[in-house]
CSV table of C-alpha atoms in Angstrom, one decimal:
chain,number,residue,atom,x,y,z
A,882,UNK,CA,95.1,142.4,35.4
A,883,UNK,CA,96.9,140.6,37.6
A,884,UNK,CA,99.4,141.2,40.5
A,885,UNK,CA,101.9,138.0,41.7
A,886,UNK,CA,103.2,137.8,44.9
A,887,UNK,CA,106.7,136.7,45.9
A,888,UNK,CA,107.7,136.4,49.3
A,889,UNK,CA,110.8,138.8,50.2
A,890,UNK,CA,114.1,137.3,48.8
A,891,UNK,CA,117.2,136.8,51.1
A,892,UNK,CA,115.3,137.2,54.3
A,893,UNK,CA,114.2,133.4,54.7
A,894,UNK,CA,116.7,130.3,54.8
A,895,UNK,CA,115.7,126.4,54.3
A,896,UNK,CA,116.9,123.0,54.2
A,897,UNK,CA,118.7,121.9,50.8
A,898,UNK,CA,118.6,118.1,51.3
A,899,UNK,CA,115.3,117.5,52.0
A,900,UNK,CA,113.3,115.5,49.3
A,901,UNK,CA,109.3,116.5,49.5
A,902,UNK,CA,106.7,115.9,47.4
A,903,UNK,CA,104.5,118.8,46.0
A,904,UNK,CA,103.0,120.4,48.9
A,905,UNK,CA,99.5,121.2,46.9
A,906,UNK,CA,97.1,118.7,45.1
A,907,UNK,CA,94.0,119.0,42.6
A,908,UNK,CA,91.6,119.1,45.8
A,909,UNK,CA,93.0,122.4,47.0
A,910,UNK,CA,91.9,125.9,45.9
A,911,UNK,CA,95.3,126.6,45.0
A,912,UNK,CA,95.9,126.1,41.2
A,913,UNK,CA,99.3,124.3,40.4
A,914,UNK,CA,101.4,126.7,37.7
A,915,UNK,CA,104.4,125.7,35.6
A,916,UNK,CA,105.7,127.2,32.6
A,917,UNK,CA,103.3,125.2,30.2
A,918,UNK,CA,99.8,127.5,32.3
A,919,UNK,CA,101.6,130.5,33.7
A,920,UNK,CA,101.0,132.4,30.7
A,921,UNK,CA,97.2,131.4,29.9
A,922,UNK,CA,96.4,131.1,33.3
A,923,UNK,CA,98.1,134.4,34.9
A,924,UNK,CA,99.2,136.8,32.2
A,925,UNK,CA,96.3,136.4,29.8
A,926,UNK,CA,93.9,136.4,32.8
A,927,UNK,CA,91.5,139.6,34.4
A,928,UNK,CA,91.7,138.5,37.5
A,929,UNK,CA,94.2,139.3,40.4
A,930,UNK,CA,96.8,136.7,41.0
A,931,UNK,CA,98.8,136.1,44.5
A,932,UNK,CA,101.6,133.6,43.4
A,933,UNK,CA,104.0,131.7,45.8
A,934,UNK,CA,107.0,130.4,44.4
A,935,UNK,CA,108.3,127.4,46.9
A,936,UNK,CA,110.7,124.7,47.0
A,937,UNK,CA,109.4,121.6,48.0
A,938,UNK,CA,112.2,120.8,50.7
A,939,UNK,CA,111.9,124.5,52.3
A,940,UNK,CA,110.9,124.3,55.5
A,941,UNK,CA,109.3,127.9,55.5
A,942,UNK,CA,107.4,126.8,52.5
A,943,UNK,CA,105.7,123.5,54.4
A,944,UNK,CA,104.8,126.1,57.3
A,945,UNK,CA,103.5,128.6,54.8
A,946,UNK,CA,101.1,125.6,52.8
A,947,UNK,CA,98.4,125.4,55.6
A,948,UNK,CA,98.3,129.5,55.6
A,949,UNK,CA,98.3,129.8,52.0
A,950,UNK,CA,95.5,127.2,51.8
A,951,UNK,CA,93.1,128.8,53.7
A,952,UNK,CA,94.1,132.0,52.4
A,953,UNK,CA,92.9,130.3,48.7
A,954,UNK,CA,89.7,128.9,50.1
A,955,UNK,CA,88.5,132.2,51.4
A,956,UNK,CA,89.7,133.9,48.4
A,957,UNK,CA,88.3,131.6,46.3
A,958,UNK,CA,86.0,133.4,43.3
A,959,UNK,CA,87.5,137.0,44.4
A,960,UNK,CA,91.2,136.5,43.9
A,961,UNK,CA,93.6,133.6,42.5
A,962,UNK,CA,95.6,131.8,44.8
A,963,UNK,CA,98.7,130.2,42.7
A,964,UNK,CA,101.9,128.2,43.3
A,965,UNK,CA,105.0,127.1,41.2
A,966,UNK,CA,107.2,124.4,42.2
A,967,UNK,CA,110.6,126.9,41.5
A,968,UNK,CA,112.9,124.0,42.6
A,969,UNK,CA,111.0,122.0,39.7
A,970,UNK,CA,110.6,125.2,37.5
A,971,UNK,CA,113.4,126.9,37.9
A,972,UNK,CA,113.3,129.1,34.7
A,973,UNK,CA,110.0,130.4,35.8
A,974,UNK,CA,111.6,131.2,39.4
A,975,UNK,CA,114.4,132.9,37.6
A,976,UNK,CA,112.1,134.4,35.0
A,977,UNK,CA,110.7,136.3,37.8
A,978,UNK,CA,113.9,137.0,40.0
A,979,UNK,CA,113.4,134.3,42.5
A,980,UNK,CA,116.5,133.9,44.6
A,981,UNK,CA,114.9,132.4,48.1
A,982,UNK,CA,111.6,130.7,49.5
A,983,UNK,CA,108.5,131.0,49.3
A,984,UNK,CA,108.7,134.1,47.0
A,985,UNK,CA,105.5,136.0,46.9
A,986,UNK,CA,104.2,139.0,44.2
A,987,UNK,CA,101.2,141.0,42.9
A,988,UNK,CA,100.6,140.8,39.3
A,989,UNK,CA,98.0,143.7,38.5
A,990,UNK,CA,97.6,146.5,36.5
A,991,UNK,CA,100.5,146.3,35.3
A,992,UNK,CA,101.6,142.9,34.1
A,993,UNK,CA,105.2,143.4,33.4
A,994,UNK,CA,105.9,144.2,37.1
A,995,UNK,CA,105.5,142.1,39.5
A,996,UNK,CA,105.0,143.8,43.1
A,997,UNK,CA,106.7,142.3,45.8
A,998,UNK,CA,104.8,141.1,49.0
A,999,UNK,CA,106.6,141.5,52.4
A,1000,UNK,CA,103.6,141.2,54.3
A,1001,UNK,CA,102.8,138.6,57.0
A,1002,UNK,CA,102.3,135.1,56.5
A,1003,UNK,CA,99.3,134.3,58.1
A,1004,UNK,CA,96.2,133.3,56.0
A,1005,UNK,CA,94.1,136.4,57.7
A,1006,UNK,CA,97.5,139.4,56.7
A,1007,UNK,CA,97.5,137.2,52.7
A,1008,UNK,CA,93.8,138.1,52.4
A,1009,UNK,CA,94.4,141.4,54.2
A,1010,UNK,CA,97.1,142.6,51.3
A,1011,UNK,CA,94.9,141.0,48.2
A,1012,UNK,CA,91.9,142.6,49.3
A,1013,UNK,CA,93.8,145.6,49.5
A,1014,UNK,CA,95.5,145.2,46.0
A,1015,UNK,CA,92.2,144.1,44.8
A,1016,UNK,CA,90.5,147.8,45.8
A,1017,UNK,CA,93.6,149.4,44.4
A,1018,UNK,CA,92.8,147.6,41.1
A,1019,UNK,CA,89.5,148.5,40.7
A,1020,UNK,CA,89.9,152.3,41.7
A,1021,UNK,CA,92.1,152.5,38.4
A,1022,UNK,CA,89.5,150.9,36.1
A,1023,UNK,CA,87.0,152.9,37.5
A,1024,UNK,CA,89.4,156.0,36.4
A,1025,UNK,CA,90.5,154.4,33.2
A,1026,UNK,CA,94.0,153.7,33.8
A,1027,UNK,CA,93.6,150.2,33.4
A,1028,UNK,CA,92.8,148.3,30.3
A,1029,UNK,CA,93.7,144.7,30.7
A,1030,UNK,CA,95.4,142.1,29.1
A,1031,UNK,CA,96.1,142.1,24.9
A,1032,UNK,CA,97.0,139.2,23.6
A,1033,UNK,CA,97.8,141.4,20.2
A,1034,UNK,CA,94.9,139.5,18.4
A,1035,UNK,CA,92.9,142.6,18.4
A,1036,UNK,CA,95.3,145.6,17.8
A,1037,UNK,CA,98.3,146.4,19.7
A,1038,UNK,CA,96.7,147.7,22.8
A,1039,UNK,CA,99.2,147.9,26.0
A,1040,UNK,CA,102.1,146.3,23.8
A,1041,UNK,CA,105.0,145.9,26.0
A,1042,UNK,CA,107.7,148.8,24.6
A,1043,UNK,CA,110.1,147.0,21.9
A,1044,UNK,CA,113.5,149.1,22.9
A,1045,UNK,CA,115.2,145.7,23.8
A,1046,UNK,CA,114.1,144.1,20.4
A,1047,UNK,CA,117.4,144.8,18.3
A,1048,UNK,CA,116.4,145.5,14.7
A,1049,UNK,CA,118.5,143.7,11.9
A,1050,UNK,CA,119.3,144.6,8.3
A,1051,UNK,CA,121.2,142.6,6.0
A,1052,UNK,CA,123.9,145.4,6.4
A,1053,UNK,CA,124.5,145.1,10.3
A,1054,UNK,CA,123.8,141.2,10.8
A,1055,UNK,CA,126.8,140.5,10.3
A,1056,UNK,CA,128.9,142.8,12.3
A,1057,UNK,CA,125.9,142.5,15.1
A,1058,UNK,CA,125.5,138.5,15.4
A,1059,UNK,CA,127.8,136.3,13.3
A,1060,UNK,CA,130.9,138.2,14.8
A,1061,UNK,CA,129.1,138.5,18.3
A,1062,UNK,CA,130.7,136.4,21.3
A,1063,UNK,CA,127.0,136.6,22.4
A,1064,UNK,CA,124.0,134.4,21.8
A,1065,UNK,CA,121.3,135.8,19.6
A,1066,UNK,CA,117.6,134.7,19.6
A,1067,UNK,CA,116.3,136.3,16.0
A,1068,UNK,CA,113.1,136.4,14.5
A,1069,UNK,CA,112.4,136.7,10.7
A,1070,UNK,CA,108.9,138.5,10.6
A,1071,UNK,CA,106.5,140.0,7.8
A,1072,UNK,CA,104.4,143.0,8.9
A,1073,UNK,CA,101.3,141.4,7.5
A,1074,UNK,CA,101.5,138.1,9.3
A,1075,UNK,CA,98.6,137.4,12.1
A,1076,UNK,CA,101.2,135.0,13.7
A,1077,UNK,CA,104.1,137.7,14.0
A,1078,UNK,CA,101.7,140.4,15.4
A,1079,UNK,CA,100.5,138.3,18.2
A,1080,UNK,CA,104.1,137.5,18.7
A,1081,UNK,CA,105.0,141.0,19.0
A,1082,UNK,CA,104.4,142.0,22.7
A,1083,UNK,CA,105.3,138.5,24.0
A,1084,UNK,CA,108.8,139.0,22.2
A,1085,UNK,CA,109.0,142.5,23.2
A,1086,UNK,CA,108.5,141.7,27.0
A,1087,UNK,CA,110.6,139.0,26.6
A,1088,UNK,CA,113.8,141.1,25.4
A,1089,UNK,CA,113.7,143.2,28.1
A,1090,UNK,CA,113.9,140.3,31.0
A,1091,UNK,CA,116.5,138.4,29.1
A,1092,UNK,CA,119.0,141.4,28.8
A,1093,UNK,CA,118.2,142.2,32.3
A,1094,UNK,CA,118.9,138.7,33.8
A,1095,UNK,CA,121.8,137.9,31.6
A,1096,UNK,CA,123.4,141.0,31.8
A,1097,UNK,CA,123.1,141.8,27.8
A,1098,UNK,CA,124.7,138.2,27.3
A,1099,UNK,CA,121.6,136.8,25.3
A,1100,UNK,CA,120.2,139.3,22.7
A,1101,UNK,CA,116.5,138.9,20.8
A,1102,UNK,CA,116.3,140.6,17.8
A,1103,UNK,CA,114.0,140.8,15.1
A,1104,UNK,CA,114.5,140.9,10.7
A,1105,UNK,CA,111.8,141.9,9.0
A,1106,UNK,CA,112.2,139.3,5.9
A,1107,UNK,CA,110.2,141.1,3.5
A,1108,UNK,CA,112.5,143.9,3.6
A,1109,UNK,CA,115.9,142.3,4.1
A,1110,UNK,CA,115.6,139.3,1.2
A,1111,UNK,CA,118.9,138.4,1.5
A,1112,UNK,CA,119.1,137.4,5.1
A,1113,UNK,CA,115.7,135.9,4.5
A,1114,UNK,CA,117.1,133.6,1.4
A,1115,UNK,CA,120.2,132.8,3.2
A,1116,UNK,CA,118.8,131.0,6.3
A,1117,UNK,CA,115.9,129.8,4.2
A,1118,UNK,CA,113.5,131.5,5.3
A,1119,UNK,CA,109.8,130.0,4.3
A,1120,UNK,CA,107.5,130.8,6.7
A,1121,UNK,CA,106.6,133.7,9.1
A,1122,UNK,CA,107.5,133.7,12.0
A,1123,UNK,CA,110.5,131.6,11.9
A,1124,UNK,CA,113.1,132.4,15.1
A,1125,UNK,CA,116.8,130.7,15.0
A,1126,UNK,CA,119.3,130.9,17.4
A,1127,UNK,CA,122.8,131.8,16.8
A,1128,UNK,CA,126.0,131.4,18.9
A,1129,UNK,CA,129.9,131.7,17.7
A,1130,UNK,CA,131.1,129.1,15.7
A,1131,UNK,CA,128.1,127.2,15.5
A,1132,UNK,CA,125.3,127.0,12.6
A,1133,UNK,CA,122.4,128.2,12.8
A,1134,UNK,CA,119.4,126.4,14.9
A,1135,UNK,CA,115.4,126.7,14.8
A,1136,UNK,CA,114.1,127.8,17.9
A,1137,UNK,CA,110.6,124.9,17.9
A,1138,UNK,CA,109.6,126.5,21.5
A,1139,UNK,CA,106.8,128.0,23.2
A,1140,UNK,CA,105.9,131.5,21.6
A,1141,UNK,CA,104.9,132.8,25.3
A,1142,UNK,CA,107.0,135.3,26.9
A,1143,UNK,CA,107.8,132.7,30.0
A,1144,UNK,CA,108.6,129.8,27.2
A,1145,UNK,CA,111.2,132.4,25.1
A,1146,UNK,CA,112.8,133.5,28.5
A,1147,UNK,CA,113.5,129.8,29.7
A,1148,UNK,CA,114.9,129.4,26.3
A,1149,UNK,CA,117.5,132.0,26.5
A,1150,UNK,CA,118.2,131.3,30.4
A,1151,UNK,CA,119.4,127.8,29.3
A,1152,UNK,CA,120.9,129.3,26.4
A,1153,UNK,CA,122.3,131.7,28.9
A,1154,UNK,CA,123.8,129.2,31.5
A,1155,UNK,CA,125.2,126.8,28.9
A,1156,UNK,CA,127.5,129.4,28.1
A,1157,UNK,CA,128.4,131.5,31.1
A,1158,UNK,CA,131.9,130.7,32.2
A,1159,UNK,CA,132.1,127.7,35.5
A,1160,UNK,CA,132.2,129.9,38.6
A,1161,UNK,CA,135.5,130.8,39.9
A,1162,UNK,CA,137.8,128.7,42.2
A,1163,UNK,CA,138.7,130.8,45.1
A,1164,UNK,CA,141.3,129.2,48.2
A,1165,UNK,CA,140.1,130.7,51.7
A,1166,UNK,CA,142.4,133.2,52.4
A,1167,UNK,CA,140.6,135.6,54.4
A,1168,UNK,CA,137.3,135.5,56.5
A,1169,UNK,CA,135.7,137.9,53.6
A,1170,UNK,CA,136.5,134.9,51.0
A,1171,UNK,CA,134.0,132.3,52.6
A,1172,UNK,CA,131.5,134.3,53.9
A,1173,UNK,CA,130.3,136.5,50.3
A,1174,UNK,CA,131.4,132.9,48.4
A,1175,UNK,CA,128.7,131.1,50.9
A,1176,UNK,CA,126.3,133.9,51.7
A,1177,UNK,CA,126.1,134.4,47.9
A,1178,UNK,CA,125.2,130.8,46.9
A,1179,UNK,CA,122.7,128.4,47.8
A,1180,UNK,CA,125.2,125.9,48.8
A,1181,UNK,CA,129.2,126.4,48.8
A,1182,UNK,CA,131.8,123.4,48.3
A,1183,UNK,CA,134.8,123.6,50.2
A,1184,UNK,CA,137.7,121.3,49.8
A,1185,UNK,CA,140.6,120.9,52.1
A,1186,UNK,CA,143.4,119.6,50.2
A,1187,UNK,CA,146.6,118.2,51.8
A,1188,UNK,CA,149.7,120.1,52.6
A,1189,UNK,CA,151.7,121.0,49.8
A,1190,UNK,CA,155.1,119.3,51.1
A,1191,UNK,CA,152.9,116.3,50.7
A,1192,UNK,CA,151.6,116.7,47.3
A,1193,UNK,CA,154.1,119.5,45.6
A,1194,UNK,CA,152.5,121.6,42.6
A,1195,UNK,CA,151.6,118.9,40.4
A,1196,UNK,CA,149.7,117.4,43.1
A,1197,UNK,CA,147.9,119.6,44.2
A,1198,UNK,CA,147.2,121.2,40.6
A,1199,UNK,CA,145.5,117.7,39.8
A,1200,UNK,CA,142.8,118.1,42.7
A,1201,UNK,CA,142.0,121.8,41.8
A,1202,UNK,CA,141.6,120.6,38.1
A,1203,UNK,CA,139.3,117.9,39.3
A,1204,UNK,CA,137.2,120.7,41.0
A,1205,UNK,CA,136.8,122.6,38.1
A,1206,UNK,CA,136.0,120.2,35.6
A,1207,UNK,CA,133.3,120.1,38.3
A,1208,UNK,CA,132.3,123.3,38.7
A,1209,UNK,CA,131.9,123.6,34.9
A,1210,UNK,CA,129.5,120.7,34.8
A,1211,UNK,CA,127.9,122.0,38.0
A,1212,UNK,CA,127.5,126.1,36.9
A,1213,UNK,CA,123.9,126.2,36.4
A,1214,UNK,CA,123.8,125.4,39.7
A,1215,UNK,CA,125.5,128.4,40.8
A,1216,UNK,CA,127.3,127.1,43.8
A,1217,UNK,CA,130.3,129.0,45.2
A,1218,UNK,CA,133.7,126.8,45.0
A,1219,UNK,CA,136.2,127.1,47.6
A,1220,UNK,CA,139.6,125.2,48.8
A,1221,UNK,CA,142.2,125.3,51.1
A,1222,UNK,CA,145.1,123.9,52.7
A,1223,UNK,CA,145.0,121.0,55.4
A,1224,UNK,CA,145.8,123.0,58.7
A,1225,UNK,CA,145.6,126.5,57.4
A,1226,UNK,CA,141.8,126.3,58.8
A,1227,UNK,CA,142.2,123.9,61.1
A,1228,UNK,CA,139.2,125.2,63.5
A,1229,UNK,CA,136.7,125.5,59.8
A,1230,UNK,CA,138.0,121.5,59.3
A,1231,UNK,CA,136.7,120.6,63.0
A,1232,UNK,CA,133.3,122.6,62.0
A,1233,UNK,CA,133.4,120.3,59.2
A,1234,UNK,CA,133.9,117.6,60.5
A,1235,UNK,CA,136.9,116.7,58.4
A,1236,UNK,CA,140.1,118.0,61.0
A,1237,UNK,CA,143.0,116.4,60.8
A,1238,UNK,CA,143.3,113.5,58.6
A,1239,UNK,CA,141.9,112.2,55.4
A,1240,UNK,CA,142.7,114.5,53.1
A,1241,UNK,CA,141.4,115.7,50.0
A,1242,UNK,CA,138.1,116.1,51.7
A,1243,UNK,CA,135.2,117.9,50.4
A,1244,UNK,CA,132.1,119.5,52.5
A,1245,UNK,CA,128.7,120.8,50.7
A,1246,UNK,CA,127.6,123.9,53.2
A,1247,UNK,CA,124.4,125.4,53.1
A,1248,UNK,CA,125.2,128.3,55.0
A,1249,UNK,CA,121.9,130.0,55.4
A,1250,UNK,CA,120.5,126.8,57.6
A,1251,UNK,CA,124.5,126.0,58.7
A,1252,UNK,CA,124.1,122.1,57.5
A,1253,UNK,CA,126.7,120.2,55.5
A,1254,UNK,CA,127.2,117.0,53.8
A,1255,UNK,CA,130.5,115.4,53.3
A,1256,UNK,CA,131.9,113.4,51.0
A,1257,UNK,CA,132.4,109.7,51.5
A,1258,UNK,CA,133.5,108.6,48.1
A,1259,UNK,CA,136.9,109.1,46.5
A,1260,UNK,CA,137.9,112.7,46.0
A,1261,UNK,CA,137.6,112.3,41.9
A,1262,UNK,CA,135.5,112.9,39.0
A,1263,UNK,CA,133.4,110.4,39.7
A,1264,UNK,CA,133.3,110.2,43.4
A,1265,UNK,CA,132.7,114.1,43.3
A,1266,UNK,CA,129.7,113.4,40.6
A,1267,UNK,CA,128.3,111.0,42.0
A,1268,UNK,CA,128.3,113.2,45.6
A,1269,UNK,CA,127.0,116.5,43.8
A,1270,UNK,CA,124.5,114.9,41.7
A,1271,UNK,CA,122.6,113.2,45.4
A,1272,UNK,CA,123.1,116.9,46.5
A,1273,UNK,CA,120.9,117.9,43.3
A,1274,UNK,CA,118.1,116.1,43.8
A,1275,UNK,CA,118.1,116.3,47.6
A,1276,UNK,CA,119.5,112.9,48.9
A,1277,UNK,CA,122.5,112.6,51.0
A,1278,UNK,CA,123.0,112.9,54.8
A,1279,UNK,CA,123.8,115.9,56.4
A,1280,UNK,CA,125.0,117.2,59.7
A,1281,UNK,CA,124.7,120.8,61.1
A,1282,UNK,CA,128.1,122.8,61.2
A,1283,UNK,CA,129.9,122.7,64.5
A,1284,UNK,CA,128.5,125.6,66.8
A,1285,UNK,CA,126.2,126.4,64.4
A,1286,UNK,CA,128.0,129.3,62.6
A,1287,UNK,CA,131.0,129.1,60.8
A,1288,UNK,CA,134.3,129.4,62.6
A,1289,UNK,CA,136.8,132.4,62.5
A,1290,UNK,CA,139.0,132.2,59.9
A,1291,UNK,CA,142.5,133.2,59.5
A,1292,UNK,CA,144.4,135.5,57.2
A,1293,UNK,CA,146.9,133.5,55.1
A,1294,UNK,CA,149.1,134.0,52.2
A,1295,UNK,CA,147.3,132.9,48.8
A,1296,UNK,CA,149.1,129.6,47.5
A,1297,UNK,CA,152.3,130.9,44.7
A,1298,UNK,CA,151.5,128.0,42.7
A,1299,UNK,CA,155.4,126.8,43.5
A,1300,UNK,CA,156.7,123.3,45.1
A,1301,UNK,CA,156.4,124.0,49.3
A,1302,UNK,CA,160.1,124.4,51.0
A,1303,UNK,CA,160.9,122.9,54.3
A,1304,UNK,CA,161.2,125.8,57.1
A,1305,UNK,CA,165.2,127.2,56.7
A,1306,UNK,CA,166.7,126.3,60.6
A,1307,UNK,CA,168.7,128.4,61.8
A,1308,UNK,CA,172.7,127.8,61.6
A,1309,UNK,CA,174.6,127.4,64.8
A,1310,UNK,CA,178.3,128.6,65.6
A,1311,UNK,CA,180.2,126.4,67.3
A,1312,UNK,CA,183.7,127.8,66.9
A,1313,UNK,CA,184.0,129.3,70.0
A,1314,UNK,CA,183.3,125.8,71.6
A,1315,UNK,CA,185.9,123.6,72.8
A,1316,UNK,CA,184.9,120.4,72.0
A,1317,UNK,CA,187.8,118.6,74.0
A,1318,UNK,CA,186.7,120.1,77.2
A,1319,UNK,CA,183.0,119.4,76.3
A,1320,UNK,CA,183.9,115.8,76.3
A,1321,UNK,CA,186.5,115.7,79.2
A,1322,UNK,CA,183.3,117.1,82.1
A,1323,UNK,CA,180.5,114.5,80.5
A,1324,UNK,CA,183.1,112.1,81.2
């Protein structure tokens, strides 16, 4: 039984440029996890777990290592001290609903929910909280409300419910996935095969965190093939289990992954993110507009494009198309995507470091440690690309944001999408002037 720890999510704030290098190694008494061990390692294991999810760069997480070490050491052959690289693994963060670092939860009794840890983070409070989730694990084995981990090889004992598994008939596949604007993981089964029971519960779990963290966008389902023979003879079915993946318009693909619960979910999340929408362009028009963008994401671009008497529609138009041909290659980093107009936000360009001239400029903002990097190539595809892609993997210098919050930020009109107009002056009446007089007293 296991419980995994995550450290509370949205509370902490670190560095995003930072490059670092794992901040365990074989000789500590933390064990390394990754999607290829969590499984075997956690899931499939009797003991209790504490699991930190870190980034490398995070500065919380580097203050957290020497803690968490100890923590292991006296641990050591009572509880399981573990830690995933989420910045390297990110399907595994996401798998378990890692949004900031460290991350900490419990995996015990009940494998398919993790308990979140919002204790301190000193070695002596991490030993405090597992020897306390320890007792409580042992109090219900001793009153039989714990069984431990199945595997499925031996029965079906603690089977993960299968209401998120959609079941498909050669009547409703068709109407269900091949007209679906959704992706659909489907497995072809036979109730006799060893391979498909064992599958069973990892599936199962697995269809319930995929519809939860893509919001119903990426459906498993399963097809009993010794039942439905004309599905089973249409995709060529041949051997149990065999799992394809379908989307809209496309044939037909064998899933060749894992058949662990963490392995299915990554595939789907990828699935997931290869077809979600880019994020949406939003111009700063309001105060609300930048802060939920930038609070919501762990970094936010902002572009400050040049007046529109400078560039008309067209113009302009061309730079916001550049930024979204970027955001769509960017989404599954989930940044936020702003713009706005040279002057409109003149005191957020000074925070920026931008104010004033050289426009289109561009700004990355990590707004939870209020640090930016600009760009210093050309504002196009592949000055942008090459700027976000150092971002990505942590290079690139950065500066903290003038006063070290963001600025206030005025109310403006959104952009009409039309040509700018030059100000209308007002006309003057000069009829009741007489102009030969005027001239007579200058001379």
């Amino acid at each position: 039984m296991l419980i995994a720890l995550l450290f509370f999510v949205g509370t902490v704030s670190c560095t995003l440029f930072l490059a670092v290098n794992s901040l365990y190694s074989a000789s500590d008494d933390v064990i390394e996890l990754t999607p290829t061990n969590f499984n075997k390692e956690v899931i499939q294991s009797e003991s209790l777990w504490l699991v930190e999810f870190y980034a490398p760069w995070c500065g919380h997480c580097q203050r957290l290592t020497p803690e968490w070490k100890k923590a292991a050491t006296a641990l050591k052959g009572v509880v399981k001290v573990g830690a995933v690289d989420a910045d390297k693994h990110q399907s595994l963060g996401g798998q378990y609903g890692v949004r900031g670092f460290p991350t900490i939860k419990i995996f015990g009794a009940n494998k398919n929910k993790a308990e979140d840890y919002q204790g301190g983070r000193t070695s002596d409070a991490i030993v405090d909280a597992a020897l306390s989730a320890l007792r409580s694990l042992v109090k219900e084995r001793l009153s039989g409300r714990s069984g431990g981990y199945s595997s499925g090889k031996q029965g079906r004992i603690n089977s993960p419910n299968k209401k998120d598994v959609i079941e498909l008939t050669d009547d409703s596949f068709d109407k269900n996935v091949i007209n679906s604007d959704n992706v659909w993981m489907v497995e072809f089964y036979a109730p006799w095969c060893g391979h498909c029971k064992n599958l069973e519960p990892e599936w199962a779990a697995a269809a319930t965190e995929v519809k939860e963290q893509t919001k119903g966008k990426v459906k498993l389902a399963a097809v009993d093939a010794t039942v439905n023979q004309m599905l089973a003879g249409r995709y060529g079915i041949r051997g149990f289990p065999t799992i394809k993946i379908f989307q809209k318009g496309e044939d037909p693909v064998d899933y060749d992954g894992g058949r662990t619960r963490s392995d299915i979910i990554a595939r789907a999340l990828d699935l997931f993110s290869d077809n979600a929408p880019p994020p949406e362009l939003l111009e700063i028009i309001s105060e609300d507009v930048l802060k939920s963008t930038c609070d919501a994401h762990q970094l936010c671009i902002i572009s400050v494009l040049p007046h529109i008497l400078d560039t008309g529609a067209s113009g302009r138009n061309s730079y916001l198309d550049v930024m979204l041909k970027m955001a769509e290659k960017y989404k599954k980093k989930m940044w936020g995507w702003l713009w706005t107009e040279a002057g409109s936000q003149s005191d957020l360009e000074s925070s920026l470091g931008i104010g004033g001239f050289g426009y289109p400029a561009m700004a990355a903002v990590n707004a939870r440690k209020m640090k930016f990097a600009l760009l210093k190539g050309s504002f196009s595809e592949q000055g942008i690309n090459e700027f976000l892609r150092e971002l990505s993997v942590g290079r690139g210098s950065t500066a903290p944001v003038g006063g070290g919050a963001f600025p206030k930020i005025h109310s403006v009109e959104p952009w009409d999408g039309k040509d700018g107009e030059l100000p209308v002056e007002d006309d003057i009446d000069l009829s009741d002037v007489d102009l030969d007089d005027w001239d007579k007293d200058e001379l």
